[in-house]
Amino acid sequence: MIKITFYSVGALLLAFLIYMSLAPVMEIRHTNQRIQMDSIPAKLLPPELSVLNRELAFKHALLELSQEDSMGLIVNLNDSTIGISIHGVPLYYSKINSLSIDPWLTTLPDLLYLYKFSRPVLITSHRSTIIKEPIVVREAPKDPVEAAINAYLPDTLIQNPAFLQFDLENNIRVLIEQEMTTSWLDRKTRFAFFNSLFTDNIKVNLKHFITWRGPVYRPEIRISLPADDMRAIYRALPAKTSAIIYLNKAAS
Amino acid sequence: MNYMLQQIISGFKEFLMSAKRTNIVLMVLIVFIIIVVPKVIRKASMGLVLSPYETTPPDSTQLSEIKASLITNIAKQDKKLNAKIPSAHYLIINTADNEFTLLRKNEIIRKDKCSTGSYILLRNGDQQEWLFKTPKGEFKIRGKTTSPVWKKPDWAFVEAGLPVPAINASSRYEYGVLGDYALNLGHGYLIHGTLYQRFLGLPVTHGCIRLNDDNLELVYKSLDINAKVYIF
């Protein structure tokens, strides 16, 4: 009886793992179907000119982003920089300390890459361990004496460890984490942040597995930045904003 | 010693012959399958689904033509992007780091500390509240003043625990607190000087941008009316 249970669980686990392993393939197929629906020209792009094609797509996306009224996020994996701009004027750039790109993205053929990345994409949702607006509430003093006692001295805000998640309209996830220190709080926050991502992913896919639906896959880009730069970028971005990602094959 | 070694070897032989061995080998095999098989399936299926995208290279003449066209297009886009950057002086304010950068095209003229909004929400009972933050976005210089006079708004009195005077009361006017110059960004926000130079680099203002005397003079003289100020 125990053996039967053990083998059944093992078989189910194997089936689930195979199901999950097919998730990147399903994502390619979904993207492919969308391209066909939009009638992109059948002529495929020569791989020798991949670098130039991708660069042109990036410039085109930058120009399109400059037409928008709000600040946009620019992730240039080629130069290892991340920054913000408004109306085509670059405002701030930070050098990426370390970078991890999902192999799904690095093996993407040019046709699919151009479909996904040749225009700015909306950030559909985001999650963060830091506050966007660090508002401090103060009650008005009753008289000048109380005002003098409570005279404002700049607080040194306690800054939480910084971890950001941006989910883009084109089904890409950008994860930005601060440079790690030996602080226990940093490590604990990091564990909690990435653990919740992992468990959410498993939960969604388990649900789809049980209900005979296709697996969900979101290719990830993981970036490490200095914490102060992360805060500057995150606080600059409005609630609804667009992002551009540039990944040239030479960079991957 | 020899006897002990013999005992160990015979014990090991016995273990290998026992049913436990079969179970251990089976478990190792299962773990191997669980780890390796999904990876193999993923790799094989990715190869299959991406194979239609493999192309035969075009001939060299066609390739050169396409390449030249791409290079020309990239140069055109670069030119358009470069035209977006103001050719006159403009200012970028970083409210997170409390820094300003004065630029002309791509050249940094000066980069130094400033002070921006404190993000304090001042509450006056349930009636009124003011949030002291510097707005973000693209702005223009709408006006420039020398020796500006500060007309204190209601919050300045509420914050000091004083009764709020009439709109045009003389107590509303303060001289010399805004420095030698002020640049108007609209909606009540200014770039001006400060008496509290030691707080530069910190978020201490009520929304305005404070610079030290030297930087203020440079910014005042560099930025014309309608010059762009970008705040993030």
XYZ file of N, CA and C in Angstrom, chain A residues 3 6-7 10 13-14 17-18 20-22 24-25 28-29 32 35 43-49 52-53 55-56 59-60 62-63 66-67 71 84 86-92 104 107 109 111-112 132-144 147 152-154 217 228-229 231-232 235-236, chain B residues 23 26-27 30 33-35 37-39 41-42 45-46 49-50 52-58 62-63 66-67 70-71 73-74 76-78 80-81 84-86 90 92 94 96-97 106 118-125 131 133 136-138 158-162 198-199 202-205 230-232:
432
model
N 3.944 1.358 -0.905
C 4.688 1.403 -2.165
C 3.851 2.002 -3.273
N 3.566 5.636 -2.791
C 4.853 6.265 -3.100
C 5.037 6.399 -4.600
N 4.746 5.313 -5.331
C 4.926 5.363 -6.782
C 3.916 6.306 -7.440
N 5.098 9.775 -6.853
C 6.268 9.986 -7.710
C 5.871 10.219 -9.153
N 4.306 13.651 -9.475
C 5.365 14.673 -9.386
C 6.114 14.778 -10.700
N 6.418 13.615 -11.283
C 7.123 13.603 -12.569
C 6.261 14.254 -13.648
N 6.305 17.969 -13.158
C 7.591 18.552 -13.560
C 7.724 18.607 -15.081
N 7.227 17.592 -15.760
C 7.249 17.607 -17.232
C 6.327 18.707 -17.736
N 5.580 21.465 -16.172
C 6.266 22.750 -15.948
C 7.384 22.965 -16.957
N 8.049 21.896 -17.338
C 9.174 22.034 -18.276
C 8.680 22.441 -19.663
N 7.407 22.202 -19.931
C 6.850 22.581 -21.233
C 6.347 24.029 -21.240
N 7.902 27.010 -21.046
C 8.558 27.927 -21.986
C 8.154 27.661 -23.432
N 7.922 26.397 -23.735
C 7.524 26.028 -25.103
C 6.136 26.602 -25.402
N 6.313 30.233 -26.215
C 6.758 30.482 -27.603
C 5.572 30.315 -28.545
N 4.813 29.270 -28.326
C 3.671 28.995 -29.209
C 2.622 30.097 -29.116
N 3.912 33.066 -30.958
C 3.854 32.760 -32.383
C 2.442 32.952 -32.927
N 1.636 36.576 -33.312
C 2.304 37.168 -34.478
C 1.498 36.860 -35.724
N 8.709 36.957 -44.350
C 10.158 36.907 -44.613
C 10.917 37.019 -43.276
N 11.728 36.043 -43.021
C 12.442 36.030 -41.738
C 13.727 36.842 -41.840
N 14.217 37.279 -40.694
C 15.351 38.209 -40.642
C 16.661 37.444 -40.620
N 17.613 37.857 -41.442
C 18.890 37.120 -41.457
C 19.614 37.271 -40.121
N 20.073 36.172 -39.547
C 20.739 36.234 -38.247
C 21.998 37.095 -38.252
N 22.619 37.278 -39.444
C 23.851 38.088 -39.513
C 23.565 39.542 -39.147
N 22.333 39.962 -39.350
C 21.982 41.365 -39.082
C 21.163 41.501 -37.807
N 21.973 44.595 -35.600
C 21.479 45.866 -36.153
C 19.958 45.954 -36.063
N 19.284 44.850 -36.340
C 17.821 44.855 -36.267
C 17.335 45.162 -34.865
N 19.007 46.727 -32.548
C 19.360 48.106 -32.186
C 18.320 49.067 -32.772
N 17.926 48.816 -34.000
C 16.919 49.675 -34.632
C 15.592 49.590 -33.881
N 15.854 51.756 -30.778
C 15.749 53.203 -31.062
C 14.304 53.577 -31.376
N 13.646 52.688 -32.116
C 12.253 52.924 -32.460
C 11.396 52.969 -31.196
N 12.441 53.724 -28.194
C 12.787 54.952 -27.443
C 12.008 56.144 -27.996
N 11.912 56.203 -29.323
C 11.180 57.320 -29.930
C 9.708 57.256 -29.565
N 9.173 58.412 -26.102
C 9.293 59.871 -25.946
C 7.989 60.586 -26.252
N 7.043 59.894 -26.912
C 5.749 60.510 -27.217
C 4.817 60.480 -26.008
N 6.992 59.540 -17.246
C 8.341 58.954 -17.242
C 8.275 57.483 -17.591
N 15.635 56.115 -16.338
C 14.325 56.692 -16.627
C 14.494 57.880 -17.571
N 11.984 61.077 -19.793
C 10.685 61.655 -20.097
C 10.814 62.487 -21.366
N 9.887 62.309 -22.288
C 9.908 63.036 -23.563
C 11.265 62.938 -24.265
N 11.887 61.795 -24.175
C 13.138 61.578 -24.888
C 14.371 62.100 -24.182
N 14.182 62.718 -23.006
C 15.331 63.262 -22.275
C 15.730 62.269 -21.182
N 16.929 61.730 -21.256
C 17.338 60.783 -20.207
C 17.577 61.550 -18.904
N 16.960 61.078 -17.817
C 17.061 61.796 -16.546
C 18.041 61.149 -15.584
N 18.084 59.839 -15.610
C 18.856 59.150 -14.577
C 19.204 57.760 -15.072
N 15.194 31.624 -21.900
C 14.114 31.765 -22.881
C 14.309 33.039 -23.697
N 17.475 32.880 -26.141
C 17.352 32.000 -27.320
C 16.212 32.452 -28.236
N 14.219 33.906 -31.128
C 14.588 34.314 -32.485
C 14.223 35.788 -32.710
N 12.509 37.387 -34.913
C 11.129 37.736 -35.247
C 10.303 37.875 -33.974
N 10.457 36.935 -33.063
C 9.706 36.983 -31.809
C 10.228 38.109 -30.912
N 6.748 54.061 -1.928
C 6.912 55.012 -3.018
C 6.992 56.447 -2.477
N 6.094 56.770 -1.599
C 6.092 58.120 -1.029
C 6.193 57.997 0.492
N 7.345 58.315 1.045
C 7.541 58.134 2.495
C 6.908 59.283 3.289
N 5.584 59.245 3.367
C 4.848 60.352 3.994
C 4.931 60.239 5.514
N 5.215 61.356 6.148
C 5.263 61.428 7.616
C 4.137 62.371 8.058
N 3.259 61.875 8.883
C 2.109 62.698 9.308
C 2.481 63.492 10.556
N 2.181 64.780 10.513
C 2.411 65.632 11.701
C 1.160 66.434 11.992
N 0.826 66.481 13.237
C -0.311 67.281 13.654
C 0.159 68.711 13.874
N -0.689 69.662 13.476
C -0.323 71.075 13.640
C -0.163 71.415 15.124
N 0.898 72.120 15.502
C 1.080 72.495 16.909
C 0.028 73.521 17.333
N -0.262 73.564 18.627
C -1.323 74.470 19.110
C -0.807 75.898 19.260
N 0.502 76.016 19.554
C 1.060 77.350 19.766
C 2.536 77.347 19.370
N 3.151 78.539 19.317
C 4.556 78.604 18.891
C 5.512 77.828 19.805
N 5.385 74.402 18.701
C 6.028 74.362 17.381
C 7.545 74.350 17.526
N 11.072 70.966 13.095
C 11.420 69.856 12.221
C 12.915 69.701 12.059
N 13.353 68.544 12.423
C 14.714 68.156 12.075
C 14.593 67.016 11.087
N 15.408 67.006 10.050
C 15.244 65.933 9.071
C 15.417 64.570 9.711
N 4.018 30.772 -17.916
C 5.455 31.016 -17.864
C 5.741 32.488 -18.079
N 20.083 52.787 -3.156
C 19.675 54.188 -3.349
C 19.209 54.434 -4.778
N 19.890 53.830 -5.734
C 19.499 54.001 -7.138
C 18.125 53.382 -7.381
N 15.734 53.082 -5.244
C 14.687 53.942 -4.663
C 14.422 55.127 -5.578
N 15.495 55.716 -6.096
C 15.336 56.883 -6.978
C 14.489 56.517 -8.198
N 10.725 55.567 -7.119
C 9.919 56.724 -6.708
C 9.637 57.667 -7.873
N 10.476 57.609 -8.887
C 10.252 58.496 -10.041
C 9.129 57.988 -10.935
N 15.888 -1.270 -3.439
C 15.137 -0.050 -3.124
C 15.993 1.194 -3.281
N 16.593 1.927 -6.871
C 15.333 2.441 -7.441
C 15.117 3.907 -7.090
N 15.393 4.230 -5.850
C 15.211 5.641 -5.412
C 16.157 6.568 -6.147
N 14.815 7.036 -9.576
C 13.642 7.921 -9.598
C 14.083 9.378 -9.490
N 15.509 10.460 -12.724
C 14.475 10.683 -13.739
C 13.766 12.017 -13.489
N 13.438 12.275 -12.222
C 12.710 13.504 -11.877
C 13.528 14.746 -12.230
N 14.834 14.642 -12.059
C 15.677 15.820 -12.329
C 15.986 15.936 -13.812
N 14.780 14.097 -16.725
C 13.779 13.948 -17.800
C 13.093 15.282 -18.166
N 12.609 16.064 -17.164
C 11.987 17.345 -17.555
C 12.941 18.243 -18.333
N 14.215 18.242 -17.945
C 15.186 19.106 -18.642
C 15.369 18.642 -20.074
N 13.259 16.931 -21.907
C 12.023 17.214 -22.647
C 11.953 18.689 -23.008
N 12.327 19.557 -22.059
C 12.280 20.998 -22.331
C 13.213 21.355 -23.482
N 11.922 19.956 -26.862
C 10.720 20.621 -27.384
C 11.025 22.070 -27.769
N 11.930 22.724 -27.048
C 12.334 24.092 -27.442
C 13.010 24.051 -28.796
N 10.286 23.641 -31.463
C 9.385 24.779 -31.692
C 10.149 25.967 -32.301
N 11.471 26.011 -32.084
C 12.259 27.123 -32.637
C 12.848 26.792 -34.004
N 11.515 26.230 -36.962
C 11.027 26.971 -38.134
C 11.689 28.331 -38.312
N 12.333 28.859 -37.240
C 12.939 30.188 -37.315
C 14.364 30.156 -37.844
N 14.868 28.966 -38.099
C 16.221 28.905 -38.676
C 16.119 29.251 -40.150
N 16.977 30.148 -40.595
C 16.895 30.596 -41.993
C 18.191 30.291 -42.730
N 18.053 30.215 -44.028
C 19.273 30.123 -44.844
C 19.730 31.551 -45.118
N 21.017 31.818 -45.059
C 21.470 33.208 -45.217
C 21.231 33.704 -46.642
N 20.872 34.982 -46.777
C 20.692 35.546 -48.128
C 22.050 35.715 -48.787
N 22.508 41.077 -51.310
C 21.277 41.396 -50.566
C 21.593 41.776 -49.139
N 22.483 40.998 -48.539
C 22.872 41.222 -47.142
C 23.470 42.620 -46.961
N 20.731 45.270 -47.225
C 19.894 45.342 -46.012
C 20.690 45.996 -44.878
N 21.968 45.628 -44.780
C 22.815 46.170 -43.712
C 22.941 47.688 -43.851
N 19.774 49.367 -42.786
C 19.614 49.354 -41.332
C 20.475 50.437 -40.679
N 21.704 50.536 -41.136
C 22.618 51.537 -40.562
C 22.082 52.949 -40.797
N 18.927 53.786 -41.213
C 17.746 53.979 -40.364
C 18.127 54.238 -38.916
N 19.122 53.515 -38.431
C 19.583 53.714 -37.049
C 20.108 55.141 -36.877
N 19.217 57.738 -38.552
C 18.062 58.667 -38.588
C 17.391 58.705 -37.221
N 17.208 57.523 -36.623
C 16.547 57.455 -35.315
C 17.400 58.167 -34.264
N 18.716 57.976 -34.364
C 19.628 58.638 -33.415
C 19.491 60.151 -33.508
N 16.868 61.834 -34.532
C 15.565 62.234 -33.969
C 15.630 62.227 -32.441
N 16.282 61.218 -31.882
C 16.385 61.117 -30.424
C 17.225 62.265 -29.871
N 15.487 65.539 -29.341
C 14.558 65.650 -28.201
C 15.233 66.322 -27.008
N 16.547 66.228 -26.947
C 17.271 66.794 -25.802
C 17.394 68.297 -26.015
N 17.009 69.123 -25.026
C 17.050 70.580 -25.224
C 18.464 71.068 -25.555
N 19.156 73.296 -19.332
C 17.986 72.745 -18.645
C 18.442 72.121 -17.330
N 17.815 69.212 -14.174
C 17.226 67.946 -13.721
C 17.338 67.910 -12.202
N 16.780 65.604 -8.846
C 16.596 64.243 -8.318
C 16.106 64.382 -6.882
N 14.931 62.066 -4.901
C 15.299 60.943 -4.027
C 16.669 61.195 -3.387
N 17.599 61.698 -4.195
C 18.955 61.949 -3.682
C 19.187 63.417 -3.344
N 24.131 67.544 -23.916
C 24.596 66.389 -23.129
C 25.713 66.740 -22.151
N 9.707 67.514 1.796
C 9.958 66.648 2.952
C 8.972 65.490 3.055
N 7.926 65.491 2.251
C 6.868 64.473 2.339
C 6.167 64.488 3.697
N 6.172 65.654 4.326
C 5.423 65.761 5.579
C 3.980 66.095 5.243
N 3.069 65.394 5.891
C 1.639 65.695 5.754
C 1.230 66.431 7.024
N 1.009 67.729 6.870
C 0.651 68.567 8.024
C -0.856 68.579 8.160
N -1.327 68.142 9.330
C -2.771 68.070 9.548
C -3.195 69.123 10.557
N -4.217 69.860 10.181
C -4.766 70.858 11.094
C -6.150 70.378 11.495
N -6.203 69.521 12.470
C -7.465 68.885 12.868
C -7.990 68.063 11.704
N 0.305 68.430 1.982
C 1.389 67.480 1.764
C 2.539 68.228 1.110
N 5.353 68.016 -0.843
C 6.213 67.243 -1.721
C 6.481 68.035 -2.993
N 6.541 65.882 -9.575
C 7.467 65.251 -10.533
C 6.959 65.462 -11.964
N 7.876 65.532 -12.880
C 7.494 65.652 -14.293
C 8.335 66.694 -14.997
N 7.789 67.191 -16.106
C 8.482 68.207 -16.903
C 7.835 69.566 -16.649
N 0.116 77.824 10.311
C -0.388 76.632 11.003
C 0.799 75.820 11.547
N 1.839 75.707 10.740
C 3.027 74.933 11.117
C 3.750 75.572 12.309
N 3.647 76.904 12.403
C 4.328 77.613 13.499
C 3.433 77.780 14.720
N 2.225 77.237 14.646
C 1.317 77.357 15.779
C 0.738 78.756 15.941
N 0.710 79.518 14.833
C 0.223 80.901 14.882
C -1.146 80.992 14.221
N 22.863 74.376 5.817
C 23.341 73.092 6.363
C 22.375 71.952 6.057
N 21.146 72.283 5.668
C 20.158 71.248 5.362
C 20.129 70.888 3.870
N 19.137 67.402 1.950
C 18.128 66.694 2.734
C 16.737 67.120 2.281
N 15.755 66.238 2.466
C 14.381 66.577 2.059
C 13.693 67.381 3.164
N 13.811 68.701 3.087
C 13.317 69.528 4.198
C 12.341 70.617 3.767
N 12.097 70.758 2.478
C 11.287 71.902 2.046
C 9.803 71.573 2.049
N 13.261 69.269 -15.290
C 12.740 67.913 -15.146
C 12.949 67.482 -13.699
N 11.855 67.054 -13.091
C 11.948 66.666 -11.684
C 11.492 65.199 -11.563
N 12.343 64.418 -10.905
C 11.896 63.024 -10.683
C 12.184 62.598 -9.262
